CSV table of C-alpha atoms in Angstrom, one decimal:
chain,number,residue,atom,x,y,z
U,1,MET,CA,-68.4,-16.6,61.8
U,2,VAL,CA,-67.0,-19.9,63.1
U,3,GLY,CA,-63.6,-18.4,63.6
U,4,ILE,CA,-65.1,-15.5,65.5
U,5,GLN,CA,-67.1,-17.9,67.8
U,6,HIS,CA,-63.9,-19.9,68.5
U,7,ASP,CA,-62.0,-16.7,69.3
U,8,GLY,CA,-64.8,-15.7,71.7
U,9,ARG,CA,-64.7,-19.1,73.4
U,10,ARG,CA,-61.0,-18.9,73.8
U,11,GLN,CA,-61.0,-15.4,75.2
U,12,TRP,CA,-63.9,-16.3,77.6
U,13,ALA,CA,-62.1,-19.5,78.8
U,14,LYS,CA,-58.8,-17.6,79.3
U,15,LYS,CA,-60.6,-14.9,81.3
U,16,MET,CA,-62.8,-17.2,83.4
U,17,ARG,CA,-60.2,-19.9,84.2
U,18,PRO,CA,-58.5,-18.0,87.1
U,19,THR,CA,-61.8,-16.9,88.4
U,20,LEU,CA,-63.2,-20.4,88.5
U,21,VAL,CA,-60.1,-21.7,90.2
U,22,TRP,CA,-60.0,-19.1,92.9
U,23,ALA,CA,-63.8,-19.4,93.4
U,24,ALA,CA,-63.5,-23.1,93.9
U,25,MET,CA,-60.6,-22.7,96.3
U,26,GLY,CA,-62.4,-20.0,98.3
U,27,VAL,CA,-65.6,-22.0,98.6
U,28,SER,CA,-63.7,-25.1,99.6
U,29,ALA,CA,-61.7,-23.2,102.3
U,30,CYS,CA,-64.9,-21.6,103.7
U,31,CYS,CA,-66.6,-24.9,103.9
U,32,GLY,CA,-63.6,-26.5,105.5
U,33,LEU,CA,-63.5,-23.8,108.2
U,34,PHE,CA,-67.2,-24.1,108.8
U,35,SER,CA,-66.9,-27.9,109.1
U,36,ALA,CA,-64.0,-27.5,111.5
U,37,ALA,CA,-65.9,-25.1,113.7
U,38,PHE,CA,-68.6,-27.7,114.2
U,39,ALA,CA,-66.2,-30.6,114.6
U,40,VAL,CA,-64.1,-29.2,117.4
U,41,GLU,CA,-67.1,-28.5,119.6
U,42,PRO,CA,-66.8,-30.4,122.9
U,43,LEU,CA,-68.8,-33.6,123.3
U,44,ARG,CA,-72.1,-33.4,125.2
U,45,PRO,CA,-73.3,-36.9,125.9
U,46,THR,CA,-76.7,-35.7,127.0
U,47,SER,CA,-77.5,-33.9,123.8
U,48,GLN,CA,-79.9,-35.7,121.6
U,49,HIS,CA,-79.0,-33.9,118.3
U,50,ARG,CA,-75.4,-35.0,118.0
U,51,SER,CA,-73.8,-38.0,116.4
U,52,ILE,CA,-70.4,-39.5,117.0
U,53,ALA,CA,-68.0,-38.8,114.1
U,54,LEU,CA,-66.9,-41.7,112.0
U,55,GLY,CA,-63.8,-43.4,113.4
U,56,HIS,CA,-61.8,-42.4,116.4
U,57,SER,CA,-60.8,-38.8,116.2
U,58,PRO,CA,-57.5,-37.8,117.9
U,59,LEU,CA,-59.3,-35.0,119.6
U,60,ARG,CA,-62.2,-37.3,120.4
U,61,HIS,CA,-64.7,-34.6,119.4
U,62,THR,CA,-68.0,-34.9,117.6
U,63,CYS,CA,-69.5,-33.5,114.5
U,64,THR,CA,-73.0,-32.1,114.3
U,65,SER,CA,-75.3,-32.7,111.5
U,66,GLY,CA,-74.7,-29.1,110.4
U,67,ALA,CA,-71.1,-29.9,109.8
U,68,TRP,CA,-71.9,-32.8,107.6
U,69,CYS,CA,-74.3,-30.5,105.6
U,70,ALA,CA,-71.6,-27.9,105.2
U,71,ALA,CA,-69.1,-30.6,104.1
U,72,ALA,CA,-71.6,-31.9,101.6
U,73,VAL,CA,-72.2,-28.4,100.2
U,74,GLY,CA,-68.5,-27.7,99.9
U,75,ALA,CA,-67.9,-31.0,98.1
U,76,SER,CA,-70.8,-30.4,95.7
U,77,THR,CA,-69.5,-26.9,95.0
U,78,ILE,CA,-66.0,-28.2,94.3
U,79,VAL,CA,-67.5,-30.9,92.0
U,80,ALA,CA,-69.6,-28.3,90.1
U,81,ALA,CA,-66.6,-25.9,89.7
U,82,SER,CA,-64.5,-28.8,88.5
U,83,PHE,CA,-67.2,-29.8,86.0
U,84,VAL,CA,-67.4,-26.2,84.6
U,85,PHE,CA,-63.6,-26.0,84.4
U,86,ALA,CA,-63.5,-29.4,82.6
U,87,GLN,CA,-66.2,-28.3,80.1
U,88,THR,CA,-64.4,-25.1,79.4
U,89,THR,CA,-61.1,-26.9,78.8
U,90,THR,CA,-62.8,-29.4,76.5
U,91,LYS,CA,-64.4,-26.6,74.4
U,92,LEU,CA,-61.1,-24.8,74.2
U,93,ALA,CA,-59.3,-28.0,73.0
U,94,ARG,CA,-62.1,-28.7,70.5
U,95,SER,CA,-61.9,-25.2,69.1
U,96,ARG,CA,-58.1,-25.5,68.7
U,97,LEU,CA,-58.5,-28.8,66.9
U,98,GLN,CA,-61.1,-27.4,64.6
U,99,ARG,CA,-59.0,-24.4,63.8
U,100,THR,CA,-55.8,-26.4,63.1
U,101,PRO,CA,-55.3,-26.4,59.4
U,102,ARG,CA,-54.6,-29.7,57.6
U,103,ALA,CA,-51.0,-30.1,56.7
U,104,ASP,CA,-50.3,-30.4,53.0
U,105,ALA,CA,-48.6,-33.4,51.6
U,106,LEU,CA,-44.9,-32.9,51.1
U,107,MET,CA,-43.1,-34.2,48.0
U,108,PRO,CA,-39.3,-34.4,47.4
U,109,TRP,CA,-38.0,-31.9,44.8
U,110,LYS,CA,-34.5,-31.7,43.5
U,111,ILE,CA,-32.9,-28.2,43.4
U,112,PRO,CA,-31.8,-27.5,39.9
U,113,ASN,CA,-28.0,-27.7,39.2
U,114,THR,CA,-27.4,-29.2,42.6
U,115,SER,CA,-27.5,-32.6,44.2
U,116,ARG,CA,-29.7,-31.3,47.1
U,117,TRP,CA,-33.3,-32.2,47.6
U,118,GLN,CA,-36.0,-30.2,49.3
U,119,TRP,CA,-39.4,-31.1,50.7
U,120,LEU,CA,-42.2,-29.0,49.1
U,121,SER,CA,-46.0,-29.1,49.3
U,122,VAL,CA,-48.0,-30.2,46.3
U,123,ARG,CA,-49.3,-26.6,45.9
U,124,GLU,CA,-45.7,-25.3,45.8
U,125,LEU,CA,-44.7,-27.8,43.2
U,126,LEU,CA,-47.7,-26.9,41.1
U,127,LEU,CA,-46.8,-23.2,41.5
U,128,ARG,CA,-43.4,-24.0,40.1
U,129,GLU,CA,-45.2,-25.5,37.1
U,130,ARG,CA,-47.2,-22.2,36.9
U,131,ILE,CA,-50.4,-23.9,38.0
U,132,LEU,CA,-52.6,-22.3,40.7
U,133,MET,CA,-55.6,-23.9,42.5
U,134,LEU,CA,-58.1,-21.6,44.1
U,135,THR,CA,-60.3,-23.6,46.5
U,136,GLU,CA,-61.4,-21.1,49.2
U,137,PHE,CA,-63.7,-18.1,49.6
U,138,ILE,CA,-61.8,-15.2,48.2
U,139,ASP,CA,-61.5,-12.5,50.9
U,140,GLU,CA,-59.0,-9.7,51.3
U,141,GLN,CA,-56.3,-12.0,52.7
U,142,TYR,CA,-56.7,-14.8,50.1
U,143,SER,CA,-56.9,-12.2,47.3
U,144,ASN,CA,-53.6,-10.8,48.4
U,145,ALA,CA,-52.0,-14.2,48.3
U,146,ILE,CA,-53.4,-14.9,44.8
U,147,ILE,CA,-52.1,-11.6,43.5
U,148,ALA,CA,-48.7,-12.2,45.1
U,149,MET,CA,-48.4,-15.6,43.3
U,150,LEU,CA,-49.5,-14.1,40.0
U,151,LEU,CA,-47.0,-11.2,40.3
U,152,TYR,CA,-44.3,-13.7,41.1
U,153,LEU,CA,-45.1,-15.8,38.0
U,154,GLN,CA,-45.1,-12.5,36.0
U,155,SER,CA,-41.7,-11.6,37.3
U,156,GLU,CA,-40.3,-15.0,36.2
U,157,ASP,CA,-41.7,-14.9,32.7
U,158,ALA,CA,-44.5,-12.6,31.7
U,159,SER,CA,-45.2,-14.4,28.4
U,160,LYS,CA,-45.2,-18.0,29.7
U,161,PRO,CA,-48.7,-19.6,30.1
U,162,ILE,CA,-50.4,-19.8,33.5
U,163,GLN,CA,-53.2,-22.3,34.5
U,164,ILE,CA,-55.7,-21.6,37.2
U,165,TYR,CA,-58.1,-24.2,38.5
U,166,PHE,CA,-61.3,-22.9,40.2
U,167,SER,CA,-63.4,-24.4,42.9
U,168,VAL,CA,-64.4,-21.2,44.6
U,169,PRO,CA,-67.6,-21.2,46.7
U,170,GLY,CA,-67.8,-17.4,46.6
U,171,ALA,CA,-65.8,-14.2,46.7
U,172,ALA,CA,-66.1,-10.7,48.1
U,173,LEU,CA,-66.7,-8.0,45.5
U,174,LYS,CA,-63.6,-5.8,45.9
U,175,PRO,CA,-61.0,-8.6,46.4
U,176,ALA,CA,-62.4,-10.5,43.4
U,177,LEU,CA,-62.1,-7.3,41.3
U,178,SER,CA,-58.5,-6.8,42.4
U,179,VAL,CA,-57.7,-10.4,41.2
U,180,TYR,CA,-59.5,-9.7,37.9
U,181,ASP,CA,-57.4,-6.5,37.4
U,182,THR,CA,-54.2,-8.5,37.9
U,183,ILE,CA,-55.3,-11.2,35.5
U,184,CYS,CA,-56.1,-8.5,32.9
U,185,GLN,CA,-52.6,-7.0,33.3
U,186,LEU,CA,-51.0,-10.4,32.7
U,187,LYS,CA,-53.1,-10.9,29.6
U,188,ASN,CA,-52.2,-7.5,28.3
U,189,LYS,CA,-48.5,-8.5,28.6
U,190,GLY,CA,-49.0,-11.5,26.4
U,191,CYS,CA,-49.5,-14.2,29.0
U,192,LYS,CA,-51.9,-16.9,27.9
U,193,LEU,CA,-54.0,-17.6,31.0
U,194,THR,CA,-56.0,-20.8,31.1
U,195,THR,CA,-58.9,-21.2,33.5
U,196,VAL,CA,-60.5,-24.5,34.4
U,197,GLY,CA,-63.7,-24.8,36.5
U,198,TYR,CA,-63.8,-28.3,38.0
U,199,SER,CA,-66.3,-27.9,40.9
U,200,LEU,CA,-68.7,-25.3,42.2
U,201,CYS,CA,-67.9,-21.7,41.2
U,202,SER,CA,-70.3,-19.3,42.8
U,203,GLY,CA,-70.8,-15.6,42.4
U,204,MET,CA,-67.6,-13.8,41.7
U,205,GLY,CA,-65.8,-17.1,41.6
U,206,ALA,CA,-67.7,-17.9,38.3
U,207,PHE,CA,-66.8,-14.4,37.0
U,208,LEU,CA,-63.1,-15.1,37.7
U,209,ALA,CA,-63.4,-18.5,36.0
U,210,ALA,CA,-64.6,-16.7,32.9
U,211,SER,CA,-61.8,-14.1,33.0
U,212,GLY,CA,-59.2,-16.2,31.2
U,213,THR,CA,-57.9,-15.9,27.7
U,214,LYS,CA,-60.6,-16.4,25.1
U,215,GLY,CA,-60.4,-19.9,23.7
U,216,ARG,CA,-58.6,-21.2,26.9
U,217,ARG,CA,-61.5,-21.2,29.3
U,218,PHE,CA,-62.5,-24.7,30.2
U,219,ALA,CA,-64.9,-26.7,32.5
U,220,THR,CA,-64.9,-30.3,33.5
U,221,PRO,CA,-68.1,-32.3,32.8
U,222,ASN,CA,-69.3,-32.2,36.4
U,223,ALA,CA,-68.5,-28.6,37.2
U,224,LEU,CA,-71.2,-26.2,38.3
U,225,PHE,CA,-71.6,-22.5,38.1
U,226,ARG,CA,-73.8,-20.3,40.2
U,227,LEU,CA,-74.5,-16.6,39.2
U,228,SER,CA,-76.0,-14.1,41.5
U,229,ARG,CA,-75.8,-10.4,42.4
U,230,VAL,CA,-72.9,-9.6,44.6
U,231,GLY,CA,-72.0,-6.8,47.1
U,232,LEU,CA,-75.0,-7.0,49.3
U,233,GLU,CA,-74.0,-9.9,51.6
U,234,SER,CA,-72.7,-7.9,54.6
U,235,PRO,CA,-75.1,-5.9,56.7
U,236,MET,CA,-74.7,-2.2,57.2
U,237,ARG,CA,-75.1,-0.2,60.4
U,238,GLY,CA,-75.0,3.4,61.4
U,239,GLN,CA,-76.9,6.6,60.7
U,240,ALA,CA,-79.4,6.8,57.8
U,241,SER,CA,-77.1,9.0,55.8
U,242,ASP,CA,-74.1,6.7,56.2
U,243,ILE,CA,-76.2,3.6,55.2
U,244,ALA,CA,-77.4,5.5,52.1
U,245,LEU,CA,-73.9,6.4,51.2
U,246,GLU,CA,-72.6,2.8,51.6
U,247,ALA,CA,-75.6,1.4,49.7
U,248,MET,CA,-75.0,3.7,46.8
U,249,GLN,CA,-71.3,2.7,46.6
U,250,ILE,CA,-72.2,-1.0,46.8
U,251,LEU,CA,-74.8,-0.7,44.0
U,252,LYS,CA,-72.2,1.2,41.9
U,253,GLU,CA,-69.6,-1.5,42.3
U,254,SER,CA,-72.2,-4.2,41.7
U,255,LYS,CA,-73.2,-2.4,38.4
U,256,GLN,CA,-69.5,-2.3,37.5
U,257,ALA,CA,-69.2,-6.1,38.1
U,258,GLU,CA,-72.2,-6.7,35.9
U,259,THR,CA,-70.7,-4.6,33.1
U,260,LEU,CA,-67.4,-6.6,33.3
U,261,LEU,CA,-69.4,-9.9,33.3
U,262,ALA,CA,-71.1,-8.7,30.1
U,263,GLU,CA,-67.7,-8.0,28.5
U,264,VAL,CA,-66.2,-11.5,29.3
U,265,THR,CA,-69.4,-13.4,28.3
U,266,GLY,CA,-70.2,-11.4,25.2
U,267,ARG,CA,-73.7,-10.5,26.3
U,268,THR,CA,-75.3,-7.1,26.6
U,269,PRO,CA,-75.5,-5.4,30.0
U,270,GLU,CA,-79.3,-5.4,29.7
U,271,GLN,CA,-79.3,-9.2,29.3
U,272,ILE,CA,-77.0,-9.6,32.3
U,273,ASP,CA,-79.2,-7.3,34.4
U,274,GLN,CA,-82.3,-9.4,33.4
U,275,ASP,CA,-80.5,-12.7,34.1
U,276,LEU,CA,-79.3,-11.7,37.5
U,277,LYS,CA,-82.7,-10.8,38.9
U,278,ARG,CA,-82.6,-14.2,40.5
U,279,ASP,CA,-79.8,-16.6,41.3
U,280,PHE,CA,-79.4,-19.4,38.9
U,281,TYR,CA,-77.2,-22.4,38.2
U,282,LEU,CA,-75.4,-23.4,35.0
U,283,SER,CA,-74.2,-26.8,33.9
U,284,PRO,CA,-71.0,-26.9,31.8
U,285,ASP,CA,-72.9,-27.0,28.5
U,286,GLN,CA,-75.1,-24.1,29.7
U,287,ALA,CA,-72.0,-22.2,30.7
U,288,VAL,CA,-70.7,-22.6,27.2
U,289,GLU,CA,-73.9,-21.2,25.8
U,290,PHE,CA,-73.9,-18.3,28.4
U,291,GLY,CA,-70.3,-17.4,27.5
U,292,LEU,CA,-68.6,-18.3,30.8
U,293,VAL,CA,-66.4,-21.0,29.3
U,294,ASP,CA,-65.3,-21.9,25.8
U,295,ARG,CA,-65.3,-25.7,25.9
U,296,VAL,CA,-66.1,-28.7,28.2
U,297,LEU,CA,-63.2,-31.0,28.8
U,298,VAL,CA,-64.6,-34.3,27.7
U,299,PRO,CA,-62.0,-37.2,27.8
U,300,ASP,CA,-60.8,-38.3,24.4
U,301,VAL,CA,-60.6,-42.1,24.6
U,302,ASP,CA,-58.6,-42.4,21.4
U,303,LYS,CA,-56.0,-39.8,22.3
U,304,GLY,CA,-53.6,-42.3,23.9
U,305,GLU,CA,-53.8,-44.5,20.9
U,306,LYS,CA,-53.1,-41.6,18.6
U,307,LEU,CA,-50.1,-40.6,20.6
U,308,ASP,CA,-48.8,-44.2,20.5
U,309,LYS,CA,-49.2,-44.4,16.8
U,310,GLY,CA,-47.6,-41.0,16.2
U,311,VAL,CA,-48.0,-38.6,13.3
U,312,ARG,CA,-46.7,-39.4,9.7
U,313,ASP,CA,-44.6,-36.7,8.2
U,314,PRO,CA,-46.3,-35.6,4.9
U,315,TRP,CA,-42.9,-34.9,3.2
U,316,SER,CA,-40.7,-37.9,4.2
U,317,GLY,CA,-43.5,-40.4,5.1
U,318,THR,CA,-41.7,-41.4,8.3
U,319,LEU,CA,-43.7,-42.0,11.5
U,320,GLN,CA,-42.9,-39.4,14.1
U,321,LYS,CA,-43.8,-39.7,17.8
U,322,GLU,CA,-44.0,-36.9,20.3
U,323,LYS,CA,-41.5,-37.2,23.1
U,324,VAL,CA,-43.5,-37.7,26.2
U,325,GLY,CA,-41.9,-38.2,29.7
U,326,PHE,CA,-41.6,-36.9,33.2
U,327,GLY,CA,-42.1,-33.1,32.9
U,328,VAL,CA,-42.6,-33.3,29.1
U,329,PHE,CA,-46.2,-33.2,27.9
U,330,ALA,CA,-47.5,-34.2,24.5
U,331,ASP,CA,-49.7,-31.1,24.3
U,332,PRO,CA,-48.2,-28.3,26.4
U,333,ASN,CA,-50.6,-25.7,25.1
U,334,GLN,CA,-53.6,-27.4,26.8
U,335,PRO,CA,-54.4,-27.8,30.5
U,336,ARG,CA,-53.2,-30.9,32.1
U,337,THR,CA,-56.7,-32.4,32.4
U,338,ALA,CA,-57.1,-32.2,28.6
U,339,VAL,CA,-54.0,-34.3,27.9
């Protein structure tokens, strides 16, 4: 809605700017002619309703009180038009600033097998590590971008794990289902897909956070999940028969989403239907009980010490340490927040 309002303001300002300029110029020209008509009237010394113009005019003519009134009206009109034009320009500039996306931080990245470097955004670097971050409302455009990234990772290596971090405030029904279908295709081809919910996951966003590989669905201690019925957010207009047809289709798709939610959580469709009669929130521990996630990522304070000590080989008795460095992780099968 905010983007639509900004587009409406921009279109209105673009249409009204020439009109305001020409109106101000026309009013000022009329007032100038009206004032000149009074100013060039010959001097009548015997008249009691005339006043001598300020300063010595080259024509030595006078200006009546009506001329001064006309000049005042013209000046006020010009000031008002200028004020409206300034306000319109300010609103347009404000809308442009609000619509300007924030630039992502750029990091240097060395192209493999070359001595050249390239500047890439943090999200692009994470994508090269097969890590995706979903942080916006999932509509048609955003779902197409997500599907394109997943298909690209599949084309590189269909069996290599993928990690998706969720902070999704909501999602439209059909775009979210299309992303879910793509995730299912990746899992069917042997891809281990890890999901991590680290902030608010609402509606179909919580459903997508639960669509990862069983045993690899995680949540951070301060994550939050909100479950609700989906598909009835947008209003419908038209004839009664058209509204009834759209309502039946939306209810059918919503029932399908509830069935899929029952599959990923391990609950029965009747339990899901009973739970979704009202919106409700789930903490990470409650999400584990509900079946949305498998484990809460609680930091292990002793893990660093264990990695420093290493693991003793039961056959030789020698102490072995895992090689950990830049780009090499001690536990590659777990998400980065669990290391």
